Short mmCIF file of C-alpha atoms and ligand atoms in Angstrom, two decimals:
data_model
loop_
_atom_site.label_atom_id
_atom_site.label_comp_id
_atom_site.label_asym_id
_atom_site.label_seq_id
_atom_site.Cartn_x
_atom_site.Cartn_y
_atom_site.Cartn_z
CA UNK A 203 112.07 -52.29 74.26
CA UNK A 204 110.94 -55.89 74.38
CA UNK A 205 112.40 -57.80 77.31
CA UNK A 206 113.91 -61.26 77.21
CA UNK A 207 115.06 -63.87 79.68
CA UNK A 208 118.59 -64.84 80.55
CA UNK A 209 118.86 -68.41 81.85
CA UNK A 210 121.99 -69.29 83.85
CA UNK A 211 122.81 -72.71 85.28
CA UNK A 212 123.50 -76.36 84.74
CA UNK A 213 121.25 -78.84 82.95
CA UNK A 214 119.36 -76.29 80.89
CA UNK A 215 118.23 -78.94 78.37
CA UNK A 216 114.55 -78.98 79.28
CA UNK A 217 114.45 -75.20 79.58
CA UNK A 218 115.91 -74.84 76.11
CA UNK A 219 113.56 -77.41 74.53
CA UNK A 220 110.53 -75.81 76.19
CA UNK A 221 111.57 -72.34 75.07
CA UNK A 222 111.89 -73.36 71.42
CA UNK A 223 108.64 -75.33 71.50
CA UNK A 224 106.80 -72.28 72.85
CA UNK A 225 107.96 -69.92 70.09
CA UNK A 226 106.19 -69.43 66.81
CA UNK A 227 109.37 -69.88 64.81
CA UNK A 228 109.72 -71.54 61.42
CA UNK A 229 111.08 -75.06 61.46
CA UNK A 230 114.46 -74.35 59.85
CA UNK A 231 117.17 -73.06 62.18
CA UNK A 232 120.83 -72.15 61.92
CA UNK A 233 123.36 -72.80 64.70
CA UNK A 234 126.50 -70.69 64.26
CA UNK A 235 129.57 -71.87 66.15
CA UNK A 236 133.37 -72.05 65.81
CA UNK A 237 135.92 -74.78 65.21
CA UNK A 238 136.80 -75.12 68.93
CA UNK A 239 133.24 -75.27 70.20
CA UNK A 240 131.63 -77.34 67.45
CA UNK A 241 133.24 -80.67 68.41
CA UNK A 242 132.36 -80.11 72.07
CA UNK A 243 128.79 -78.86 72.03
CA UNK A 244 127.25 -78.38 68.58
CA UNK A 245 125.68 -81.84 68.24
CA UNK A 246 124.04 -81.70 71.65
CA UNK A 247 122.52 -78.29 70.91
CA UNK A 248 121.32 -79.58 67.55
CA UNK A 249 119.74 -82.57 69.33
CA UNK A 250 117.83 -80.22 71.65
CA UNK A 251 116.50 -78.33 68.65
CA UNK A 252 115.52 -81.60 66.97
CA UNK A 253 113.64 -82.57 70.12
CA UNK A 254 111.86 -79.21 69.98
CA UNK A 255 110.80 -79.98 66.40
CA UNK A 256 113.41 -78.00 64.44
CA UNK A 257 115.53 -78.84 61.45
CA UNK A 258 118.79 -77.16 62.41
CA UNK A 259 121.94 -76.77 60.36
CA UNK A 260 125.30 -76.28 62.08
CA UNK A 261 127.53 -73.61 60.47
CA UNK A 262 131.13 -73.65 61.68
CA UNK A 263 133.46 -70.64 61.41
CA UNK A 264 137.20 -70.70 62.12
CA UNK A 265 137.83 -69.82 65.80
CA UNK A 266 139.30 -66.36 66.34
CA UNK A 267 138.69 -62.67 65.86
CA UNK A 268 139.55 -62.92 62.12
CA UNK A 269 136.16 -64.52 61.56
CA UNK A 270 134.26 -61.39 62.61
CA UNK A 271 134.33 -60.16 59.03
CA UNK A 272 131.95 -59.37 56.19
CA UNK A 273 133.48 -62.15 54.10
CA UNK A 274 132.73 -64.79 56.75
CA UNK A 275 129.28 -63.21 57.18
CA UNK A 276 128.68 -63.75 53.49
CA UNK A 277 129.41 -67.48 53.74
CA UNK A 278 126.87 -67.65 56.57
CA UNK A 279 124.17 -65.85 54.56
CA UNK A 280 124.77 -68.42 51.84
CA UNK A 281 124.33 -71.31 54.27
CA UNK A 282 121.20 -69.69 55.69
CA UNK A 283 119.67 -69.37 52.22
CA UNK A 284 120.72 -72.83 51.12
CA UNK A 285 119.26 -74.40 54.24
CA UNK A 286 115.97 -72.61 53.52
CA UNK A 287 115.69 -70.18 56.41
CA UNK A 288 112.87 -67.65 56.29
CA UNK A 289 111.91 -64.53 58.28
CA UNK A 290 110.81 -66.56 61.27
CA UNK A 291 113.76 -68.93 61.40
CA UNK A 292 115.90 -68.65 64.51
CA UNK A 293 119.65 -68.10 64.39
CA UNK A 294 121.50 -69.47 67.39
CA UNK A 295 124.93 -68.18 68.46
CA UNK A 296 126.81 -70.99 70.20
CA UNK A 297 130.19 -69.62 71.21
CA UNK A 298 132.22 -66.78 72.63
CA UNK A 299 131.99 -63.11 71.80
CA UNK A 300 133.25 -63.63 68.27
CA UNK A 301 130.45 -66.02 67.39
CA UNK A 302 127.91 -63.92 69.30
CA UNK A 303 128.79 -60.64 67.59
CA UNK A 304 128.94 -62.25 64.14
CA UNK A 305 125.80 -64.40 64.49
CA UNK A 306 123.95 -61.40 65.93
CA UNK A 307 125.00 -59.32 62.95
CA UNK A 308 123.71 -62.05 60.61
CA UNK A 309 120.44 -62.28 62.55
CA UNK A 310 120.00 -58.48 62.46
CA UNK A 311 120.54 -58.22 58.73
CA UNK A 312 119.38 -61.48 57.14
CA UNK A 313 115.92 -60.76 55.66
CA UNK A 314 115.99 -57.50 57.66
CA UNK A 315 116.08 -59.38 60.92
CA UNK A 316 115.28 -62.90 62.12
CA UNK A 317 114.91 -64.29 65.68
CA UNK A 318 118.24 -64.42 67.51
CA UNK A 319 119.14 -66.68 70.45
CA UNK A 320 122.43 -66.45 72.33
CA UNK A 321 124.17 -69.43 73.90
CA UNK A 322 127.39 -67.80 75.13
CA UNK A 323 130.11 -70.34 75.94
CA UNK A 324 132.95 -68.09 77.17
CA UNK A 325 132.88 -66.19 80.45
CA UNK A 326 133.47 -62.95 78.56
CA UNK A 327 130.47 -63.59 76.35
CA UNK A 328 128.32 -64.49 79.37
CA UNK A 329 129.17 -61.39 81.39
CA UNK A 330 129.59 -58.92 78.59
CA UNK A 331 129.07 -59.46 74.88
CA UNK A 332 125.80 -61.41 75.05
CA UNK A 333 124.12 -58.64 77.05
CA UNK A 334 123.35 -55.19 75.71
CA UNK A 335 122.41 -55.86 72.12
CA UNK A 336 125.52 -54.71 70.30
CA UNK A 337 126.34 -56.86 67.28
CA UNK A 338 129.08 -56.21 64.76
CA UNK A 339 131.76 -57.35 62.39
CA UNK A 340 135.20 -55.79 61.98
CA UNK A 341 136.52 -53.83 59.03
CA UNK A 342 140.15 -54.10 57.96
CA UNK A 343 140.57 -50.52 59.20
CA UNK A 344 139.04 -51.01 62.61
CA UNK A 345 137.21 -53.27 65.04
CA UNK A 346 133.40 -53.43 65.29
CA UNK A 347 132.93 -50.67 62.72
CA UNK A 348 129.99 -52.34 60.96
CA UNK A 349 127.15 -53.29 63.20
CA UNK A 350 123.77 -52.73 64.77
CA UNK A 351 121.83 -52.81 68.00
CA UNK A 352 119.87 -56.07 67.96
CA UNK A 353 118.48 -57.84 71.00
CA UNK A 354 118.29 -61.61 71.38
CA UNK A 355 114.98 -63.28 72.25
CA UNK A 356 116.64 -65.38 74.94
CA UNK A 357 120.09 -66.07 76.35
CA UNK A 358 121.06 -69.53 77.68
CA UNK A 359 124.26 -69.83 79.69
CA UNK A 360 125.17 -73.42 80.43
CA UNK A 361 127.84 -73.36 83.12
CA UNK A 362 128.93 -76.91 82.28
CA UNK A 363 130.60 -75.37 79.26
CA UNK A 364 132.97 -73.36 81.46
CA UNK A 365 134.85 -76.58 82.19
CA UNK A 366 136.43 -76.69 78.75
CA UNK A 367 137.22 -72.98 78.58
CA UNK A 368 141.01 -72.37 78.74
CA UNK A 369 142.02 -70.80 82.10
CA UNK A 370 143.38 -67.74 80.33
CA UNK A 371 139.91 -67.13 78.87
CA UNK A 372 138.44 -67.37 82.38
CA UNK A 373 140.73 -64.55 83.51
CA UNK A 374 139.78 -62.54 80.43
CA UNK A 375 136.16 -62.67 81.48
CA UNK A 376 137.07 -61.86 85.07
CA UNK A 377 138.64 -58.60 83.86
CA UNK A 378 135.17 -57.36 82.88
CA UNK A 379 133.61 -58.84 86.04
CA UNK A 380 136.03 -56.86 88.21
CA UNK A 381 135.19 -53.79 86.13
CA UNK A 382 131.51 -54.05 87.14
CA UNK A 383 132.44 -54.06 90.82
CA UNK A 384 134.60 -50.97 90.51
CA UNK A 385 132.24 -48.92 88.35
CA UNK A 386 128.94 -49.81 89.98
CA UNK A 387 128.81 -51.95 93.09
CA UNK A 388 131.10 -51.92 96.11
CA UNK A 389 129.37 -55.01 97.56
CA UNK A 390 130.11 -56.92 94.40
CA UNK A 391 133.76 -55.89 94.66
CA UNK A 392 133.78 -57.21 98.23
CA UNK A 393 132.21 -60.48 97.09
CA UNK A 394 134.94 -60.89 94.47
CA UNK A 395 137.73 -60.34 97.00
CA UNK A 396 136.16 -62.78 99.44
CA UNK A 397 135.49 -65.56 96.92
CA UNK A 398 138.57 -65.48 94.71
CA UNK A 399 139.38 -69.14 95.21
CA UNK A 400 135.85 -70.40 94.55
CA UNK A 401 135.68 -68.27 91.43
CA UNK A 402 139.00 -69.50 90.05
CA UNK A 403 137.96 -73.07 90.86
CA UNK A 404 134.71 -72.47 88.95
CA UNK A 405 132.54 -73.43 91.91
CA UNK A 406 128.95 -73.32 90.59
CA UNK A 407 127.55 -71.07 93.32
CA UNK A 408 130.28 -68.46 92.84
CA UNK A 409 130.03 -68.64 89.05
CA UNK A 410 126.28 -68.19 89.06
CA UNK A 411 126.57 -65.21 91.37
CA UNK A 412 129.27 -63.39 89.41
CA UNK A 413 127.63 -64.03 86.04
CA UNK A 414 124.16 -63.05 87.22
CA UNK A 415 125.36 -59.91 88.99
CA UNK A 416 127.50 -58.88 86.02
CA UNK A 417 124.56 -59.31 83.64
CA UNK A 418 122.31 -57.37 86.00
CA UNK A 419 124.73 -54.48 86.21
CA UNK A 420 125.29 -54.37 82.47
CA UNK A 421 121.57 -54.68 81.74
CA UNK A 422 120.81 -51.98 84.29
CA UNK A 423 123.29 -49.56 82.76
CA UNK A 424 122.25 -50.38 79.21
CA UNK A 425 118.51 -50.23 79.85
CA UNK A 426 118.90 -46.71 81.12
CA UNK A 427 120.84 -45.81 78.00
CA UNK A 428 120.44 -48.25 75.14
CA UNK A 429 122.15 -46.21 72.45
CA UNK A 430 125.16 -44.97 74.34
CA UNK A 431 124.22 -41.36 75.03
CA UNK A 432 125.65 -41.09 78.50
CA UNK A 433 125.47 -43.68 81.26
CA UNK A 434 126.53 -46.53 79.01
CA UNK A 435 129.90 -44.82 78.67
CA UNK A 436 130.82 -45.96 82.19
CA UNK A 437 131.11 -49.52 80.81
CA UNK A 438 134.10 -48.17 78.93
CA UNK A 439 136.12 -47.93 82.16
CA UNK A 440 139.63 -49.24 81.45
CA UNK A 441 138.87 -49.48 77.75
CA UNK A 442 140.42 -46.21 76.54
CA UNK A 443 143.92 -47.36 77.43
CA UNK A 444 142.96 -51.02 76.96
CA UNK A 445 142.01 -50.56 73.30
CA UNK A 446 145.25 -48.65 72.66
CA UNK A 447 147.27 -51.49 74.20
CA UNK A 448 145.43 -54.09 72.12
CA UNK A 449 146.10 -52.08 69.00
CA UNK A 450 149.79 -51.44 69.73
CA UNK A 451 150.37 -55.14 70.31
CA UNK A 452 148.47 -56.00 67.10
CA UNK A 453 145.77 -57.87 69.04
CA UNK A 454 148.29 -60.67 69.39
CA UNK A 455 149.83 -60.35 72.87
CA UNK A 456 146.96 -59.47 75.19
CA UNK A 457 143.41 -60.59 74.78
CA UNK A 458 140.67 -58.09 75.46
CA UNK A 459 140.13 -58.67 79.18
CA UNK A 460 143.86 -58.55 79.84
CA UNK A 461 144.26 -55.24 78.01
CA UNK A 462 141.25 -53.87 79.90
CA UNK A 463 142.84 -54.96 83.18
CA UNK A 464 145.95 -52.90 82.36
CA UNK A 465 143.68 -50.06 81.23
CA UNK A 466 141.82 -50.17 84.58
CA UNK A 467 145.13 -49.91 86.43
CA UNK A 468 145.88 -46.85 84.29
CA UNK A 469 142.47 -45.29 84.87
CA UNK A 470 142.85 -45.86 88.62
CA UNK A 471 146.30 -44.28 88.69
CA UNK A 472 144.97 -41.34 86.70
CA UNK A 473 142.07 -40.96 89.14
CA UNK A 474 144.60 -40.89 91.98
CA UNK A 475 146.71 -38.26 90.23
CA UNK A 476 143.61 -36.09 89.86
CA UNK A 477 142.91 -36.41 93.56
CA UNK A 478 139.69 -38.38 93.05
CA UNK A 479 140.73 -41.48 95.03
CA UNK A 480 143.36 -42.52 97.54
CA UNK A 481 146.34 -44.75 96.75
CA UNK A 482 144.54 -47.47 98.72
CA UNK A 483 141.89 -47.83 95.97
CA UNK A 484 144.62 -48.14 93.31
CA UNK A 485 146.28 -50.86 95.41
CA UNK A 486 143.00 -52.72 95.84
CA UNK A 487 142.45 -52.66 92.08
CA UNK A 488 145.93 -54.05 91.41
CA UNK A 489 145.61 -56.69 94.11
CA UNK A 490 142.33 -58.11 92.85
CA UNK A 491 143.46 -58.14 89.21
CA UNK A 492 146.73 -59.86 90.11
CA UNK A 493 144.90 -62.45 92.21
CA UNK A 494 142.71 -63.25 89.21
CA UNK A 495 145.85 -63.79 87.10
CA UNK A 496 145.49 -60.60 85.10
CA UNK A 497 148.43 -58.40 84.02
CA UNK A 498 149.00 -54.92 85.50
CA UNK A 499 151.46 -53.66 82.92
CA UNK A 500 151.85 -53.92 79.14
CA UNK A 501 155.12 -55.07 77.65
CA UNK A 502 156.59 -53.84 74.38
CA UNK A 503 154.38 -50.80 73.90
CA UNK A 504 155.51 -47.36 72.81
CA UNK A 505 154.19 -44.66 75.16
CA UNK A 506 153.93 -42.03 72.43
CA UNK A 507 151.89 -44.36 70.21
CA UNK A 508 149.58 -45.32 73.06
CA UNK A 509 148.97 -41.62 73.68
CA UNK A 510 148.12 -41.03 70.01
CA UNK A 511 145.88 -44.09 69.82
CA UNK A 512 143.71 -42.75 72.61
CA UNK A 513 142.57 -39.98 70.30
CA UNK A 514 141.67 -42.43 67.57
CA UNK A 515 139.43 -44.54 69.79
CA UNK A 516 135.91 -44.98 68.42
CA UNK A 517 134.53 -43.39 71.58
CA UNK A 518 136.65 -40.26 71.28
CA UNK A 519 134.46 -37.53 69.82
CA UNK A 520 135.87 -34.27 68.40
CA UNK A 521 139.28 -35.06 69.79
CA UNK A 522 137.96 -35.11 73.36
CA UNK A 523 138.70 -38.24 75.34
CA UNK A 524 135.91 -39.15 77.73
CA UNK A 525 137.90 -40.52 80.65
CA UNK A 526 135.93 -42.83 82.88
CA UNK A 527 137.54 -42.34 86.28
CA UNK A 528 137.03 -43.69 89.78
CA UNK A 529 135.66 -41.63 92.64
CA UNK A 530 135.48 -44.63 94.93
CA UNK A 531 135.08 -48.39 94.60
CA UNK A 532 131.64 -48.65 92.99
CA UNK A 533 131.49 -45.08 91.75
CA UNK A 534 132.81 -43.46 88.57
CA UNK A 535 132.70 -40.08 86.90
CA UNK A 536 133.44 -38.91 83.39
CA UNK A 537 136.01 -36.21 82.75
CA UNK A 538 136.84 -34.63 79.41
CA UNK A 539 139.72 -32.28 80.14
CA UNK A 540 142.43 -34.31 81.80
CA UNK A 541 145.87 -32.64 81.58
CA UNK A 542 148.11 -34.16 78.93
CA UNK A 543 151.00 -34.36 81.39
CA UNK A 544 149.08 -36.60 83.79
CA UNK A 545 147.92 -38.91 81.00
CA UNK A 546 151.49 -39.26 79.73
CA UNK A 547 152.80 -39.97 83.23
CA UNK A 548 150.13 -42.60 83.70
CA UNK A 549 150.95 -44.32 80.42
CA UNK A 550 154.61 -44.60 81.44
CA UNK A 551 153.55 -46.22 84.72
CA UNK A 552 151.59 -49.01 83.03
CA UNK A 553 154.28 -49.97 80.51
P1 NAD B 812 136.17 -65.76 71.43
O1 NAD B 812 134.81 -65.84 70.96
O2 NAD B 812 137.27 -65.75 70.43
O3 NAD B 812 136.43 -66.97 72.45
C1 NAD B 812 137.71 -67.13 73.05
C2 NAD B 812 138.28 -68.52 72.74
O4 NAD B 812 137.66 -69.48 73.57
C3 NAD B 812 138.03 -68.98 71.31
O5 NAD B 812 139.16 -69.70 70.87
C4 NAD B 812 136.83 -69.93 71.44
O6 NAD B 812 136.80 -70.90 70.43
C5 NAD B 812 137.10 -70.53 72.79
N1 NAD B 812 135.93 -71.00 73.53
C6 NAD B 812 134.81 -70.29 73.81
N2 NAD B 812 134.02 -70.98 74.61
C7 NAD B 812 134.64 -72.16 74.86
C8 NAD B 812 134.32 -73.30 75.67
N3 NAD B 812 133.20 -73.34 76.40
N4 NAD B 812 135.19 -74.32 75.68
C9 NAD B 812 136.35 -74.26 74.98
N5 NAD B 812 136.73 -73.22 74.24
C10 NAD B 812 135.87 -72.18 74.18
O7 NAD B 812 136.43 -64.47 72.35
P2 NAD B 812 135.60 -63.87 73.57
O8 NAD B 812 136.61 -63.41 74.54
O9 NAD B 812 134.52 -64.77 74.03
O10 NAD B 812 134.90 -62.60 72.90
C11 NAD B 812 135.68 -61.58 72.31
C12 NAD B 812 134.84 -60.86 71.30
O11 NAD B 812 133.71 -60.30 71.94
C13 NAD B 812 135.54 -59.73 70.60
O12 NAD B 812 135.30 -59.81 69.21
C14 NAD B 812 134.89 -58.49 71.16
O13 NAD B 812 134.85 -57.42 70.25
C15 NAD B 812 133.51 -58.99 71.46
N6 NAD B 812 132.80 -58.22 72.48
C16 NAD B 812 131.57 -57.75 72.18
C17 NAD B 812 130.85 -57.03 73.12
C18 NAD B 812 129.46 -56.56 72.81
O14 NAD B 812 128.91 -55.77 73.56
N7 NAD B 812 128.88 -57.02 71.73
C19 NAD B 812 131.39 -56.80 74.39
C20 NAD B 812 132.65 -57.30 74.67
C21 NAD B 812 133.35 -58.02 73.71
ZN1 ZN B 813 135.35 -54.93 77.22
#
């Protein structure tokens, strides 16, 4: 697998210009962004590309998960063709996970694949969706059902952009950040507990550390298992219940990181019930999530439906749920045969 650089920091302008100048790309480029981000950042990114010698077109999609669809993809292919892109034209994703997944899907499929550059603007996109190479659009019958594995050629994370991100979206990203500590790195967990204030205040040093460490952990896990055979499954910690909660609330009440937070509380409680961890670890999970303004329980969900949804999760194979459970802070295991009774008890405790 070809490697690529992830640049994290402030004032990345020169780095970005130099990167584009150094590539052997065609002159036409497409910047894909959404209606919230375009007025804030699209012109300055276009200016950087102009300075690097490119003729870039800005394509703006409506903000929101609805845009991750084949019909929106089609409008983007049209714009790419009309602007005159060819096989060596770069496509730049400037936005959160929605833009990144959609633009990556376009880049993977347009002319059987064109150069793809990620400029993630949400914390979730920086710590999660822009790393690992999964790109996708949704189908009316399910999320992320149509997609590919497609790596970017570079990722640029400009931390200045965090300043305009709504605080709720910061917490969303922190849900996944906390996940990395619990599944992989006790020291990182400790860092998060000791720097909560700096993180919530978006202090540059703390932001750089949590983003860099999250990317490292995800890249480490993914590089050992790019196509999700085994290890990559640990990234799904908190997601089995989280996805069910998102679905039962029609993706309208909790955003992804919030649902994952509740799912991690559930997975911790289940680990405790199975005797894998002490109550103290469950409490530490709840404490850190609460301090980062994340929910611990889901309102207005039906326990029976949550239980059924678990078996319809994309990652459930042959009716067997692969539970990612905690053995300690920083260590997980995967269990297939968890007693129904314990799962049902756990669900009731997170509603
Ligand atoms: P998003 O892209 O919808 O962004 C959240 C909101 O913040 C949007 O309204 C967006 O316009 C706004 N926004 C983003 N950056 C901003 C900024 N700097 N200033 C002001 N507003 C800004 O959602 P998200 O949480 O970034 O990503 C969620 C998506 O990511 C989902 O579709 C999910 O499936 C996907 N995802 C993919 C992977 C993967 O591995 N590919 C992993 C996790 C999540
Ligand atoms: Zn997630």
